[in-house]
Amino acid sequence: MTPGPLQLLTEYVGGKYDVLLTALWQQCQLVLFASVITLLLGVGVGVWMGRRPRLARILLRIAGTLYTIPILATFALLIPLLGIGQTPALVALIMYGMLPVLHNTYAGLRDVDPAVREAARGMGADARQMLLLVELPLALPKIVAGVRTMVVMNISVSTFAVFVGAGGLGAIILQGIRTFHDGMLLAGTLLTALLAMTAEQLLKWLEQKVRA
């Protein structure tokens, strides 16, 4: 009798849990590094854009254009420049994740009530205090929403990093497809989905906290 997908999944997880944990750790590292860099760059450039609306439109269009390039095409463009491994995967994830962080940071700062800014100026706040104590705290809910979108998207897109030799759960999924091993395929897919859902719920909780 041919074993079913659930039995194959159980057997694979039981026998290869160390391989799965290694792949999961590789993917978590890649997503974490890419997300931190994207957050710092995205918020920094978003703040700079908030003072320059005309340039902001141009930069948002550029980020939007990069977002529409298929991930495999992005890897094809990056490999001749950066080779294979973690570096091209990291750069690709940063490119893909930049748009939601840029857009939400810019939108959050632009949506700050002018009356609030005037009140802060009236109390003697300088530009730095205005940004750190007034504008960024008010824009924080939108920024966190952009980060949530970016992180969940990066978890999904990072499975394609296997095509540039960056490992991760994508390697498990690809090997499962190539060998017609349903247990391996399900293990990689379910772990990726679980990772994405966990990150989504944690960041959703954080977003609700900063909105409260």
Coordinates of C-alpha atoms in Angstrom, one line a residue, residues 22-211:
T22 CA 19.1 24.0 9.5
A23 CA 17.1 25.2 6.5
L24 CA 14.7 27.1 8.8
W25 CA 17.6 28.8 10.6
Q26 CA 19.1 29.8 7.2
Q27 CA 15.8 31.3 6.1
C28 CA 15.2 33.1 9.3
Q29 CA 18.7 34.6 9.2
L30 CA 18.3 35.8 5.6
V31 CA 14.9 37.3 6.3
L32 CA 16.0 38.9 9.6
F33 CA 19.1 40.6 8.0
A34 CA 17.2 41.7 5.0
S35 CA 14.3 43.1 7.1
V36 CA 16.6 45.0 9.5
I37 CA 18.5 46.6 6.6
T38 CA 15.3 47.4 4.7
L39 CA 13.7 48.9 7.9
L40 CA 16.7 51.2 8.5
L41 CA 17.1 52.3 4.9
G42 CA 13.3 52.5 4.3
V43 CA 12.6 54.7 7.3
G44 CA 15.7 56.8 6.8
V45 CA 14.9 57.5 3.1
G46 CA 11.2 57.9 3.9
V47 CA 12.0 60.6 6.5
W48 CA 14.2 62.3 3.9
M49 CA 11.4 62.0 1.3
G50 CA 8.9 63.6 3.7
R51 CA 10.8 66.9 3.3
R52 CA 11.0 66.6 -0.5
P53 CA 7.6 65.7 -2.0
R54 CA 8.7 66.1 -5.6
L55 CA 11.7 63.7 -5.2
A56 CA 9.5 61.4 -3.1
R57 CA 7.2 60.7 -6.1
I58 CA 10.2 59.8 -8.3
L59 CA 11.7 57.5 -5.6
L60 CA 8.4 55.8 -5.0
R61 CA 8.0 55.2 -8.8
I62 CA 11.5 53.7 -8.9
A63 CA 10.7 51.4 -5.9
G64 CA 7.4 50.5 -7.5
T65 CA 9.2 49.5 -10.7
L66 CA 11.7 47.3 -8.8
Y67 CA 8.8 45.7 -7.0
T68 CA 7.3 44.6 -10.4
I69 CA 10.4 42.7 -11.6
P70 CA 10.0 39.0 -11.1
I71 CA 12.3 37.6 -8.4
L72 CA 14.0 35.1 -10.8
A73 CA 14.7 37.9 -13.2
T74 CA 16.2 40.0 -10.4
F75 CA 18.5 37.1 -9.5
A76 CA 19.5 36.8 -13.1
L77 CA 20.5 40.5 -13.1
L78 CA 22.3 40.2 -9.7
I79 CA 24.4 37.0 -10.3
P80 CA 26.8 38.6 -12.8
L81 CA 27.4 41.4 -10.4
L82 CA 27.4 39.7 -7.0
G83 CA 27.9 36.0 -7.7
I84 CA 25.9 33.4 -5.9
G85 CA 25.2 32.9 -2.2
Q86 CA 23.7 35.1 0.5
T87 CA 24.7 38.4 -1.0
P88 CA 22.5 38.5 -4.1
A89 CA 19.6 37.0 -2.1
L90 CA 20.0 39.7 0.6
V91 CA 20.1 42.5 -2.1
A92 CA 17.0 41.1 -3.8
L93 CA 15.0 40.9 -0.6
I94 CA 15.9 44.5 0.2
M95 CA 14.8 45.6 -3.2
Y96 CA 11.5 43.9 -2.9
G97 CA 10.8 45.0 0.7
M98 CA 11.7 48.6 0.2
L99 CA 8.4 49.8 -1.3
P100 CA 6.0 49.2 1.6
V101 CA 8.4 50.7 4.1
L102 CA 9.2 53.7 2.0
H103 CA 5.5 54.3 1.1
N104 CA 4.2 53.9 4.6
T105 CA 6.9 56.0 6.2
Y106 CA 6.3 58.8 3.7
A107 CA 2.5 58.6 4.0
G108 CA 2.6 58.4 7.8
L109 CA 4.8 61.6 8.0
R110 CA 2.7 63.4 5.4
D111 CA -0.5 62.6 7.4
V112 CA 0.7 64.3 10.6
D113 CA -1.8 67.1 11.4
P114 CA -0.2 70.5 10.6
A115 CA -1.8 71.9 13.7
V116 CA 0.2 69.4 15.8
R117 CA 3.4 70.6 14.1
E118 CA 2.5 74.2 14.8
A119 CA 1.8 73.4 18.5
A120 CA 5.2 71.7 18.8
R121 CA 6.9 74.6 17.2
G122 CA 5.1 77.0 19.6
M123 CA 6.5 74.9 22.5
G124 CA 10.0 75.5 21.1
A125 CA 10.7 72.1 19.4
D126 CA 13.5 72.2 16.8
A127 CA 13.5 70.1 13.7
R128 CA 15.2 67.1 15.4
Q129 CA 12.8 67.1 18.3
M130 CA 9.8 67.6 15.9
L131 CA 10.8 64.4 14.1
L132 CA 11.7 62.2 17.0
L133 CA 9.1 63.3 19.5
V134 CA 6.1 64.3 17.3
E135 CA 6.2 63.1 13.7
L136 CA 7.7 59.6 14.0
P137 CA 5.5 58.6 17.0
L138 CA 2.4 59.6 15.1
A139 CA 3.6 57.9 11.9
L140 CA 4.6 54.7 13.8
P141 CA 1.4 52.7 13.2
K142 CA 1.7 53.1 9.4
I143 CA 5.4 52.3 9.5
V144 CA 4.7 49.1 11.5
A145 CA 2.0 48.2 8.9
G146 CA 4.6 48.6 6.1
V147 CA 7.1 46.5 8.1
R148 CA 4.5 43.8 8.5
T149 CA 3.9 43.7 4.8
M150 CA 7.6 43.7 4.1
V151 CA 8.5 40.9 6.5
V152 CA 5.7 38.5 5.4
M153 CA 6.6 39.1 1.8
N154 CA 10.3 38.5 2.4
I155 CA 9.5 35.2 4.0
S156 CA 7.7 34.1 0.9
V157 CA 10.2 35.5 -1.6
S158 CA 13.2 34.1 0.3
T159 CA 12.2 30.6 -0.7
F160 CA 13.5 31.5 -4.2
A161 CA 16.9 32.2 -2.7
V162 CA 17.7 28.5 -3.4
F163 CA 18.3 29.5 -7.0
V164 CA 21.3 31.6 -6.0
G165 CA 22.7 29.0 -3.6
A166 CA 21.5 30.8 -0.4
G167 CA 19.8 27.7 1.0
G168 CA 16.8 27.9 3.3
L169 CA 13.4 26.2 3.1
G170 CA 13.3 26.7 -0.6
A171 CA 16.0 24.0 -0.9
I172 CA 13.7 21.5 0.8
I173 CA 10.8 22.5 -1.4
L174 CA 12.8 22.3 -4.6
Q175 CA 14.3 19.0 -3.7
G176 CA 10.8 17.7 -2.9
I177 CA 9.6 18.7 -6.3
R178 CA 12.6 17.2 -8.1
T179 CA 12.4 13.9 -6.4
F180 CA 8.5 13.7 -6.2
H181 CA 8.8 13.4 -2.4
D182 CA 5.5 14.6 -1.0
G183 CA 6.7 14.5 2.6
M184 CA 9.7 16.7 1.8
L185 CA 7.6 19.1 -0.2
L186 CA 4.9 19.4 2.5
A187 CA 7.5 19.9 5.2
G188 CA 9.2 22.8 3.5
T189 CA 5.9 24.4 2.4
L190 CA 4.2 24.1 5.8
L191 CA 7.2 25.4 7.7
T192 CA 7.4 28.4 5.3
A193 CA 3.6 29.1 5.8
L194 CA 4.0 28.7 9.6
L195 CA 6.9 31.1 9.7
A196 CA 4.9 33.7 7.6
M197 CA 1.8 33.3 9.8
T198 CA 3.8 33.6 13.0
A199 CA 5.5 36.8 11.8
E200 CA 2.2 38.2 10.6
Q201 CA 0.5 37.7 13.9
L202 CA 3.4 39.1 16.0
L203 CA 3.7 42.2 13.8
K204 CA -0.1 42.6 13.8
W205 CA -0.1 42.5 17.6
L206 CA 2.7 45.1 17.6
E207 CA 0.8 47.3 15.2
Q208 CA -2.3 47.1 17.4
K209 CA -0.2 48.1 20.4
V210 CA 1.3 51.2 18.8
R211 CA -2.2 52.2 17.6

